[in-house]
Short mmCIF file of C-alpha atoms in Angstrom, two decimals:
data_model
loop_
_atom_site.label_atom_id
_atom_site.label_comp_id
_atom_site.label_asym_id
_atom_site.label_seq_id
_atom_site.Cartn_x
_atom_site.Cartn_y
_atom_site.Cartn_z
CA UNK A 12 65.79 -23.33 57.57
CA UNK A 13 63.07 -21.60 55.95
CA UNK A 14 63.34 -18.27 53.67
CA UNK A 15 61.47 -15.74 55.37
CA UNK A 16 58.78 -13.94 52.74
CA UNK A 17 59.27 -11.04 51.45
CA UNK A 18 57.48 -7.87 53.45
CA UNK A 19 54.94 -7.17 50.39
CA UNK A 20 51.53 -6.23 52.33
CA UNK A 21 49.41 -8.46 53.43
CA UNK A 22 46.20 -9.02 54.84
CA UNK A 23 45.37 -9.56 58.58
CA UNK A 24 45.42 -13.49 59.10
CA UNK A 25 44.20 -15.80 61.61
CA UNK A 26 46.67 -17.65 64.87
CA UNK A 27 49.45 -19.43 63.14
CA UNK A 28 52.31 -21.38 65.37
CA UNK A 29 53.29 -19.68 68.50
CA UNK A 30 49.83 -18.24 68.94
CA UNK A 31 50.49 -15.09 67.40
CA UNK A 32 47.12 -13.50 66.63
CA UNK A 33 46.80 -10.64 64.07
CA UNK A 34 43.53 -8.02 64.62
CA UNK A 35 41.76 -6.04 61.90
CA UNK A 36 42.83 -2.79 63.45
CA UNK A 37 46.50 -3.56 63.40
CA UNK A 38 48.44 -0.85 61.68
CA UNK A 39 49.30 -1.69 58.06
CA UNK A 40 53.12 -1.39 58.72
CA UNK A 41 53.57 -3.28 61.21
CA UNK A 42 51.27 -6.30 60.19
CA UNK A 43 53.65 -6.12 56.92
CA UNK A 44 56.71 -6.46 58.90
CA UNK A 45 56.03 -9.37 61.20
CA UNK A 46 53.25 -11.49 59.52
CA UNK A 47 56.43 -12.94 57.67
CA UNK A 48 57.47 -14.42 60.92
CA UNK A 49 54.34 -15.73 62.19
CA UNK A 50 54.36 -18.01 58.95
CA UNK A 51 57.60 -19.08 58.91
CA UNK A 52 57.10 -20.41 62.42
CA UNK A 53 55.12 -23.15 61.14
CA UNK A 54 57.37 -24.22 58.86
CA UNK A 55 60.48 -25.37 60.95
CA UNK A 56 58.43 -27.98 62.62
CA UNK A 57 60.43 -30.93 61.80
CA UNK A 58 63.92 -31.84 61.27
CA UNK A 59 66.91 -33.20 63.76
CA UNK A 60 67.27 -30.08 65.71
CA UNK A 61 64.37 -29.22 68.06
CA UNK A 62 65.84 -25.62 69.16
CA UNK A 63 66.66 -24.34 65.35
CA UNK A 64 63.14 -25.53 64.25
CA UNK A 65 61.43 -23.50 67.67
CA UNK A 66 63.46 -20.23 66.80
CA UNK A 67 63.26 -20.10 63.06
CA UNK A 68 61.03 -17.32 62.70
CA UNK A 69 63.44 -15.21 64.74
CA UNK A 70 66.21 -16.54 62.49
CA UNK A 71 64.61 -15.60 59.69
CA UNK A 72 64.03 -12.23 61.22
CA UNK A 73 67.78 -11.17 61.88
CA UNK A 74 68.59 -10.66 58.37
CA UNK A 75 65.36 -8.60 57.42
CA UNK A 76 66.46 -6.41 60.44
CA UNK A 77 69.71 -5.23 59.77
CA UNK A 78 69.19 -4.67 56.25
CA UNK A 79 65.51 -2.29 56.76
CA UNK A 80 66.78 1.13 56.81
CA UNK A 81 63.00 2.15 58.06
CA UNK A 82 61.06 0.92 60.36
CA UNK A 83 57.35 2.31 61.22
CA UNK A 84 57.57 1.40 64.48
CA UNK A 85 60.55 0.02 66.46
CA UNK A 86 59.09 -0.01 69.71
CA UNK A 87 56.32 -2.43 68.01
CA UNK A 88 58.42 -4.59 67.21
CA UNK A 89 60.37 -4.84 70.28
CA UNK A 90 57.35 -5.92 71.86
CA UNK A 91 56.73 -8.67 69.27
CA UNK A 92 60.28 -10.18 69.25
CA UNK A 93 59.77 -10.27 72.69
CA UNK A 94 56.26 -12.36 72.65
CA UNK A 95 58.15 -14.57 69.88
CA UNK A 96 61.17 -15.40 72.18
CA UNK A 97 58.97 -16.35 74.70
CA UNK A 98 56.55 -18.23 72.10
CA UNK A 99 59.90 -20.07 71.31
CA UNK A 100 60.55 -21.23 74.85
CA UNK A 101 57.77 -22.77 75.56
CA UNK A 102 57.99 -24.51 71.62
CA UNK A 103 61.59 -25.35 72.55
CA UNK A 104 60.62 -26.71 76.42
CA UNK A 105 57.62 -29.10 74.44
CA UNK A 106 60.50 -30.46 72.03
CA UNK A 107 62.29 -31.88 75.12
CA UNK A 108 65.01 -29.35 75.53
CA UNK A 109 66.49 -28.96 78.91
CA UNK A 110 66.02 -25.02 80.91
CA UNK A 111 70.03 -24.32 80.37
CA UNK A 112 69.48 -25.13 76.59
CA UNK A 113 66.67 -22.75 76.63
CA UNK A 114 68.75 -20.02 78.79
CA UNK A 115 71.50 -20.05 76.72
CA UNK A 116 70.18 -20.23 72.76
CA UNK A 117 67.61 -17.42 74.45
CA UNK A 118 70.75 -15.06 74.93
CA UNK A 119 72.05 -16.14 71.69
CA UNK A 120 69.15 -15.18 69.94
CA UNK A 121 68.53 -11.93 71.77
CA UNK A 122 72.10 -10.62 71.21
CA UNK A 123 72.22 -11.44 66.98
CA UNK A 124 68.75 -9.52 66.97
CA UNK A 125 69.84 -7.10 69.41
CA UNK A 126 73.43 -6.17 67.23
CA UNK A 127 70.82 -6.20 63.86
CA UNK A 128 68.54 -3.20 65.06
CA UNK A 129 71.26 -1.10 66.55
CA UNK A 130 73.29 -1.13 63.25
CA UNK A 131 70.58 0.24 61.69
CA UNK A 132 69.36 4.15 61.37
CA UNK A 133 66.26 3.62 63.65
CA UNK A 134 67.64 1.37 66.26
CA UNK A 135 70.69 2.65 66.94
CA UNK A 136 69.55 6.11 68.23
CA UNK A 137 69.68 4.82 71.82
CA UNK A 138 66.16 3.87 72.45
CA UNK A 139 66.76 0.19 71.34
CA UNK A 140 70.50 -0.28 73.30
CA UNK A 141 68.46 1.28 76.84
CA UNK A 142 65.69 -1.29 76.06
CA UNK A 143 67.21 -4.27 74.25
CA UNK A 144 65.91 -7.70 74.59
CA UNK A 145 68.89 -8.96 76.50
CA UNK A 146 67.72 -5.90 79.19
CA UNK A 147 64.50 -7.23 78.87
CA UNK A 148 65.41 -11.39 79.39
CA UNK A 149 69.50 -10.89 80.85
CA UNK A 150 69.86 -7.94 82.64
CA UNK A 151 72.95 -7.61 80.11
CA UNK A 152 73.74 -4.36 78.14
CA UNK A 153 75.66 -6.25 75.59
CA UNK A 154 76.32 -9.59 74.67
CA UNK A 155 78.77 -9.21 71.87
CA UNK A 156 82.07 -10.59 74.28
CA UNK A 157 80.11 -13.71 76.54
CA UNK A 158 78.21 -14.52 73.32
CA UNK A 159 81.60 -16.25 72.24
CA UNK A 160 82.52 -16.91 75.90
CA UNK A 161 79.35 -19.08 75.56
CA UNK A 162 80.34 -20.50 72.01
CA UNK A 163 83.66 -21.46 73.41
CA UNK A 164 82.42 -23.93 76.68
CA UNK A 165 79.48 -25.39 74.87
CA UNK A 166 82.41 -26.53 71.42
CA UNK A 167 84.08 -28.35 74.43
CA UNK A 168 81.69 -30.24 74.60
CA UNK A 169 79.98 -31.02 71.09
CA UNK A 170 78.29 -34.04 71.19
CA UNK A 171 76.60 -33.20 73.70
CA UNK A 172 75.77 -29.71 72.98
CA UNK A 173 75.32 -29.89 68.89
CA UNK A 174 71.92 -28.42 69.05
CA UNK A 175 72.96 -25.48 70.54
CA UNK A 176 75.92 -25.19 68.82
CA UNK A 177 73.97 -25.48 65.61
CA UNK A 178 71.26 -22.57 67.15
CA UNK A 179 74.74 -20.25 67.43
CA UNK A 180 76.70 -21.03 63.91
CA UNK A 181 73.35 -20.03 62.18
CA UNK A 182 73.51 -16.65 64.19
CA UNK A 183 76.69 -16.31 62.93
CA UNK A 184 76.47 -17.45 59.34
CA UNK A 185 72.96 -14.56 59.62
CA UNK A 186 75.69 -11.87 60.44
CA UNK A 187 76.06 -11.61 63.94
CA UNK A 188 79.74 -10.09 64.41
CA UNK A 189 79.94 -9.06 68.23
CA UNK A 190 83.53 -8.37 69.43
CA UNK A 191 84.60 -9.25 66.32
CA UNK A 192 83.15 -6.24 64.60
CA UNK A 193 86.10 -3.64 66.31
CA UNK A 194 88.65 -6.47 66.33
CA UNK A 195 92.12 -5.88 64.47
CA UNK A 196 91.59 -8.17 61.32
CA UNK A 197 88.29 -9.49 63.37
CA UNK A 198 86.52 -10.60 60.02
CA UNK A 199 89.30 -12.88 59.18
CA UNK A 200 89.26 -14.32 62.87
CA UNK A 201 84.99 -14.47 63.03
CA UNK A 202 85.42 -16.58 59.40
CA UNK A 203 88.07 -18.78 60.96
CA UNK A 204 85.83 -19.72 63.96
CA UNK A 205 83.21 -20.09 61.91
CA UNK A 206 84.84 -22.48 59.28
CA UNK A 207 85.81 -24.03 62.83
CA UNK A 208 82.29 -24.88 64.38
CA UNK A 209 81.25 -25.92 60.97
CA UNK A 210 83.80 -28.85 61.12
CA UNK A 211 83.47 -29.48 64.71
CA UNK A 212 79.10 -29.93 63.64
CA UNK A 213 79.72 -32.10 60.64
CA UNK A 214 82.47 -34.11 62.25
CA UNK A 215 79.18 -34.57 65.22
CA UNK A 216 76.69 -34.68 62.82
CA UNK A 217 77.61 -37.11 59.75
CA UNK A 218 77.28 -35.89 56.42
CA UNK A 219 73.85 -35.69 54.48
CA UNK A 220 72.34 -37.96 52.24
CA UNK A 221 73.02 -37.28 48.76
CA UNK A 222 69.62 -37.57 48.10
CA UNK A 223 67.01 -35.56 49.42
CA UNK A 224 64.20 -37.51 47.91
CA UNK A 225 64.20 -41.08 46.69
CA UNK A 226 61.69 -40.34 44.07
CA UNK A 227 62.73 -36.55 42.94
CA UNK A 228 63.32 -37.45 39.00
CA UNK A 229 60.17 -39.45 38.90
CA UNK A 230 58.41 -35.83 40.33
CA UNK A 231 59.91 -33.70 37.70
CA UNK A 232 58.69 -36.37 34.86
CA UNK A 233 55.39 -35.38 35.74
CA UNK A 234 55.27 -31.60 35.75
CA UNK A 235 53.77 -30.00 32.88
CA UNK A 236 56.46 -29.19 30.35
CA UNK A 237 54.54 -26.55 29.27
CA UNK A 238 55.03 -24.89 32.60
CA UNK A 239 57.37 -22.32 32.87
CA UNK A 240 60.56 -23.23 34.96
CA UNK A 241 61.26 -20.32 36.96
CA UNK A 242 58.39 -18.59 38.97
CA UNK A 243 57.68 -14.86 38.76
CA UNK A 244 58.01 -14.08 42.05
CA UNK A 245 61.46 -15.27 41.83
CA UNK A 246 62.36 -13.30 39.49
CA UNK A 247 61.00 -10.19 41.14
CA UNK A 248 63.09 -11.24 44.26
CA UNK A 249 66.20 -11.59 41.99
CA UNK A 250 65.52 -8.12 40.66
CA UNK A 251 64.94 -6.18 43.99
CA UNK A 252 68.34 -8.54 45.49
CA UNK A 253 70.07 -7.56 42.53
CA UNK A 254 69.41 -3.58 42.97
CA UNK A 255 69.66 -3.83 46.31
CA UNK A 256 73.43 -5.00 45.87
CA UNK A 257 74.26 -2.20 43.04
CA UNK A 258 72.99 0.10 45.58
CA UNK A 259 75.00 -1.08 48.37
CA UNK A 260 78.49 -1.17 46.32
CA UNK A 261 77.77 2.34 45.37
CA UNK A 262 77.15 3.30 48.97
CA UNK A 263 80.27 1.76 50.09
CA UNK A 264 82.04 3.06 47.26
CA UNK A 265 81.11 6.64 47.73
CA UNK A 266 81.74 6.53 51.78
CA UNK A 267 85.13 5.29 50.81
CA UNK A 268 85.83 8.31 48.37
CA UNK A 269 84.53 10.57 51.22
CA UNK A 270 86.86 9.53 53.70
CA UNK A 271 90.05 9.82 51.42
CA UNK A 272 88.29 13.59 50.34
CA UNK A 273 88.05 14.04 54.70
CA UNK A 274 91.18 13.09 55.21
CA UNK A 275 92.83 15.24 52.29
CA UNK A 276 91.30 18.29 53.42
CA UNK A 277 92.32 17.66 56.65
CA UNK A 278 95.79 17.76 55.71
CA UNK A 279 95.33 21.07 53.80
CA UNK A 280 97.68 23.56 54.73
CA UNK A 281 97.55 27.07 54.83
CA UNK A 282 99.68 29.55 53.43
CA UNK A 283 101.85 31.21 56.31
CA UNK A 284 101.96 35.37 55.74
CA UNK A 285 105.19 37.11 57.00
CA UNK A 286 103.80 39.74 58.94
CA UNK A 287 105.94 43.04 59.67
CA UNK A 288 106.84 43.04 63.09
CA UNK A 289 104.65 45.32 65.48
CA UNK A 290 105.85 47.06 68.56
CA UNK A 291 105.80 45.06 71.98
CA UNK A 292 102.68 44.43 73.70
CA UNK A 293 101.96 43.91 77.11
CA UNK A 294 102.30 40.62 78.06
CA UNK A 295 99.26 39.06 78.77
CA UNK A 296 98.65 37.26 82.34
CA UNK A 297 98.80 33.65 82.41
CA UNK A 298 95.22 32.90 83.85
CA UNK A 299 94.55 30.77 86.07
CA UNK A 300 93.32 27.12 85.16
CA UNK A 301 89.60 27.81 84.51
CA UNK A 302 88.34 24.12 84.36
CA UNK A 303 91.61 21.57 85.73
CA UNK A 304 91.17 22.60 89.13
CA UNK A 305 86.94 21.79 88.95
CA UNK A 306 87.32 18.50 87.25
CA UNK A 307 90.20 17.79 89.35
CA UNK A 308 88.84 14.43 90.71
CA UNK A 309 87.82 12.87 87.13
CA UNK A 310 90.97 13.88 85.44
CA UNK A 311 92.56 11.77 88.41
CA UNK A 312 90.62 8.74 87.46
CA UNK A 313 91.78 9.22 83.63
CA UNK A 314 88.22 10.02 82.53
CA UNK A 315 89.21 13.21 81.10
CA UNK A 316 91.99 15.39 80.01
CA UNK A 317 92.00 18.84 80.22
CA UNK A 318 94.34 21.52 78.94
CA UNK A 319 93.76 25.58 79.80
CA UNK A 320 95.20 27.94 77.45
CA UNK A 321 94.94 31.81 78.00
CA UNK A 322 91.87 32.06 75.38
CA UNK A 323 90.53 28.15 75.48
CA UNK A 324 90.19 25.48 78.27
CA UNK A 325 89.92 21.46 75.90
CA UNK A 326 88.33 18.91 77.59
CA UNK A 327 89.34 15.51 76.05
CA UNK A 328 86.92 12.54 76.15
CA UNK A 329 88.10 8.68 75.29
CA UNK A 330 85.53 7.39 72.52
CA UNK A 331 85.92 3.95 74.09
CA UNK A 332 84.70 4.53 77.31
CA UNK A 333 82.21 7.09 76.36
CA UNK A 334 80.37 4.53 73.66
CA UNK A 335 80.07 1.28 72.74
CA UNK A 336 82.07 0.62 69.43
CA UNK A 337 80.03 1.67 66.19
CA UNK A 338 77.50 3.49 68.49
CA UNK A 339 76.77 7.07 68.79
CA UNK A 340 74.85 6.61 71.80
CA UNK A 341 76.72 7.78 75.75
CA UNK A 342 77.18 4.57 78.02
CA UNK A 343 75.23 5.44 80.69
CA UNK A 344 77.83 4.88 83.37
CA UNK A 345 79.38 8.19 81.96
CA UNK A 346 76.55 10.15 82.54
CA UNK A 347 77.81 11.40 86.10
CA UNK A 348 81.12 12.50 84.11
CA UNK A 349 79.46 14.87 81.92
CA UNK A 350 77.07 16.07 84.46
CA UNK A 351 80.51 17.17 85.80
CA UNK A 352 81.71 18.22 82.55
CA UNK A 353 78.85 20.82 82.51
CA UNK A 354 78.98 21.95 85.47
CA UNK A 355 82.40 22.96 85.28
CA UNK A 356 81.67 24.80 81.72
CA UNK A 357 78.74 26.71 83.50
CA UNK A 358 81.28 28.49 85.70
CA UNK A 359 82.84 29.91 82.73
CA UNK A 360 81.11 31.81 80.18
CA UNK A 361 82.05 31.30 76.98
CA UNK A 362 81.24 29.12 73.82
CA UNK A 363 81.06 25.48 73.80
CA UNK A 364 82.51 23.14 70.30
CA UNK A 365 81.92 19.62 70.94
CA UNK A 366 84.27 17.87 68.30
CA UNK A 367 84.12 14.42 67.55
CA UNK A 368 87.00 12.25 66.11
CA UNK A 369 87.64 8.41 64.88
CA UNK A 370 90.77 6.70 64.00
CA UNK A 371 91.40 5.51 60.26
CA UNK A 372 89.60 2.52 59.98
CA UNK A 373 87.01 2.59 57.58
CA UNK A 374 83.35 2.25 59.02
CA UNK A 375 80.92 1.38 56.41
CA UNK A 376 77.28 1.21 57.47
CA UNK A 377 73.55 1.80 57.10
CA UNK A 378 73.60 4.30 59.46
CA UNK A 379 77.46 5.42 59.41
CA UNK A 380 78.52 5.67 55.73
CA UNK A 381 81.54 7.19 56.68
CA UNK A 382 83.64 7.74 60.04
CA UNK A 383 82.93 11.76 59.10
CA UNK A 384 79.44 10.30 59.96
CA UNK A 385 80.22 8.32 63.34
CA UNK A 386 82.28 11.48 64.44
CA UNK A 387 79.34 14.08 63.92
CA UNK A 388 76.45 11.47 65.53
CA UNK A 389 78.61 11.45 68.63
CA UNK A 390 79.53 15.33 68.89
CA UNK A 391 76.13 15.98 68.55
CA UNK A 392 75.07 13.27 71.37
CA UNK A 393 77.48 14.75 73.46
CA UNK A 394 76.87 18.20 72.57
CA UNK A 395 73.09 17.39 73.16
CA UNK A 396 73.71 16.22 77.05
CA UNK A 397 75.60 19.48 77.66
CA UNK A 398 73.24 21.56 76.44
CA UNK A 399 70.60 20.11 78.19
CA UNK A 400 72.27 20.60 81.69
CA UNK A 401 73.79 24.02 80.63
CA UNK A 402 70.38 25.53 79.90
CA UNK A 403 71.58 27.14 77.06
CA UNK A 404 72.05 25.68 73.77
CA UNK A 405 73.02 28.25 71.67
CA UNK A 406 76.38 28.36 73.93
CA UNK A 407 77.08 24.80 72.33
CA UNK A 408 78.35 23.51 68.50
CA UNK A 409 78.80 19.95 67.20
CA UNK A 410 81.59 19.34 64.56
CA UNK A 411 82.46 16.04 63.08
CA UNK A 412 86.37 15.42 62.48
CA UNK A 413 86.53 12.20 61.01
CA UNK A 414 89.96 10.39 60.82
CA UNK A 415 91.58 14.14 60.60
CA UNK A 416 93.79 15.41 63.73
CA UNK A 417 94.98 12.22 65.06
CA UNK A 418 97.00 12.78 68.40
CA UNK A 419 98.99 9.53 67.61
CA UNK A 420 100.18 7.60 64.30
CA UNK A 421 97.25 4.92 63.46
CA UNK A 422 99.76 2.06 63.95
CA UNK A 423 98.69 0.18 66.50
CA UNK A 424 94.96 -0.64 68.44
CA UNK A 425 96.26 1.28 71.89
CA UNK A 426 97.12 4.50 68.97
CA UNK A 427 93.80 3.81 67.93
CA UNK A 428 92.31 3.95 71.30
CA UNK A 429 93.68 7.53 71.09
CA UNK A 430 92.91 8.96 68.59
CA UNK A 431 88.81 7.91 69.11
CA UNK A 432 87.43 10.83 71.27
CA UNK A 433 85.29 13.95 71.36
CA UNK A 434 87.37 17.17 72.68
CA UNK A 435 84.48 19.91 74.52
CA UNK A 436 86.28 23.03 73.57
CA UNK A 437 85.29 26.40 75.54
CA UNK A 438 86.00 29.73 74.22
CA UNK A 439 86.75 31.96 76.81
CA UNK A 440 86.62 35.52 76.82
CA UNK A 441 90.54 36.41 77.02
CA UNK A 442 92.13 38.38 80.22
CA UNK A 443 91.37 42.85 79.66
CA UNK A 444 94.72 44.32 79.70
CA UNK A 445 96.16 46.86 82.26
CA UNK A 446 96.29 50.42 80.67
CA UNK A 447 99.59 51.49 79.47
CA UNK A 448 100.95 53.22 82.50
CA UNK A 449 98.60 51.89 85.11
CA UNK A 450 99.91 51.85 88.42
CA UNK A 451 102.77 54.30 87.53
CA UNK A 452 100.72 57.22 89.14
CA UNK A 453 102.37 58.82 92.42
#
């Protein structure tokens, strides 16, 4: 498969395969980002696999997407990937292969690029998930579980499915993770299966020549030994790679020092003060449940838990129902649950902390660092719905928890399940007190 160029800028250039046509007026930054693909599309045009050869410029493309922590236009490119999946149908339908083929490396390929723009900062604010590509082609939210499902039928079958087996294992060796990315242990598992589908393809396949040209020495005899052996522009690339990784260890290594320093302050404790005892005080009334009795029906359907106190009401959320894992962005199915949610805290006056929490594994990202990260992105989604409905957002406050205050040990996935959750916290005003001697009048 082709290396895709690097995204240095370019000038506008004419059709190349897959009839992609660049105009004079087309913004700089997005010309730079996709002209790569347009060439690269003309390279794959030979080889034993007709479907890896149609989509290598989207290949190519799945790496250069996860790692670009800007984009200038997402929406742009959207469109594009969009044109070039449908460029690589009609390549794919010329090279002989059959409509299912098509249909199935199509969802493939729209789920690894789909999973490479929402792990980054600019596609995984919730524009890209409500307008994927596998919206646009599969009426699918998320392919991340029949991906594999997929993967699974076609490997019972290899011989006569190698070309799209081969289409998938090169999604996966590009980084697509899908389930696998919130499994226990997943990694381990994804590099099992994937050591797995290599075998089962070589076993189909046959091993390579050992010789990629018959006449390679007699080529390097003639160069010019004058000529120096490595060009420039690869070492440039090295360079920039070579950053690039210093700069990613140090990321990592600083989000892991911040969530040790989260979780240590978390278990701070304070100093208790003996306090001289005070004379008795009127009890105060147990008030009645301000919020329970409202959200009666979704608390029945386990979508929320609520406790009332005499100077709080605590809402509890489940993270994994409420997003999709390593999002920050509300399913939308539990958008009719916080509509709820608000309308119950409007009855009440009072004001509104919206606290997100994770559980203790690590989450290491471009756009989470940290689970202190993850936690604060979804209080403040949250936090941003209810505002929105309440009218009022100086009522509400987003705070990010992290791993701290978990409601269950972090020893098993269902403890897990627990402890990932945003609690909406209202402040009530509490009960006024009866005057000492109230009611004691003749």
């Amino acid at each position: 498969m082709a290396s895709h160029p690097d995204l240095a800028p370019v000038a506008p250039v004419a059709p190349v395969a897959g009839d992609q046509t660049w105009h004079a007026d087309t913004p700089p930054g997005e010309a730079r980002w996709f002209a790569g693909a347009a060439a690269a599309a003309a390279v794959a045009t030979e080889g034993g696999n007709p479907l890896v050869a149609a989509a290598n410029a989207l290949l190519n493309l799945i790496p250069q997407i996860r790692y670009t922590v800007h984009h200038p236009n997402p929406a742009w490119l959207r469109e594009h990937l969009a044109n070039e999946i449908r460029q690589f149908e009609e390549r794919a339908r010329s090279a002989g292969a059959t409509p299912e083929q098509i249909g199935a490396a199509r969802y493939g390929l729209c789920t690894a690029l789909d999973e490479a723009a929402a792990l980054t900062p600019w596609g995984g604010a919730g524009d890209w998930s409500a307008n994927s590509l596998l919206v646009a082609f599969h009426n699918e939210t998320w392919g991340g579980e029949k991906f594999f499902e997929l993967l699974n039928r076609l490997m019972q079958q290899p011989r006569e499915q190698l070309n799209l087996l081969e289409l998938l294992y090169y999604c996966l060796v590009l980084g697509f993770e899908g389930r696998y990315r919130v499994l226990d242990n997943g990694r381990a598992q994804l590099d099992d299966l994937r050591h797995t589908l290599a075998r089962t393809i070589r076993g189909v396949r046959g091993d390579y020549d050992a010789a990629l040209s018959a006449h390679w020495r007699d080529e390097i005899a003639r160069e010019d030994p004058h000529r120096f052996g490595i060009p420039l522009w690869a070492c440039a690339a090295l360079t920039v790679l070579m950053g690039f990784g210093v700069y990613v260890g140090l990321d990592l290594a600083l989000a892991g020092r911040s969530d040790k320093a989260f979780a240590m302050i978390g278990r701070l404790q304070i100093p208790s003060v003996r306090l001289q005892a005070a004379e008795p005080q009127a009890v105060r009334p147990v008030p009645p449940p301000r919020l329970a009795g409202f959200l009666a029906p979704e608390i029945a359907e386990g979508l929320v838990e609520v406790r009332d106190a005499t100077d709080r009401s605590v809402i509890v959320l489940r993270g994994d129902g409420l997003f999709e894992s390593g999002s920050a962005t509300v399913i939308d199915r539990y958008q009719p649950t916080l509509a709820r949610v608000a309308a119950a805290l409007a009855r009440v006056p009072g004001a509104v902390v919206v606290a997100g929490y994770t559980d203790n594994v690590p989450v290491h990202s471009a756009r989470f660092p940290s689970n202190w990260d993850l936690s604060v992105e979804r209080a403040q989604a949250v936090a941003a719905i209810l505002a929105a409905r309440l009218g009022d957002a100086s009522r509400v406050r987003a705070e990010g928890r992290g791993a701290t205050d978990p409601v269950a040990p972090n020893d098993s996935a269902a403890n897990r399940a627990r402890n990932r959750r945003v609690e909406i916290t209202l402040l009530a005003a509490p009960p006024k007190l009866a005057a000492p001697g109230a009611g004691d009048a003749p």
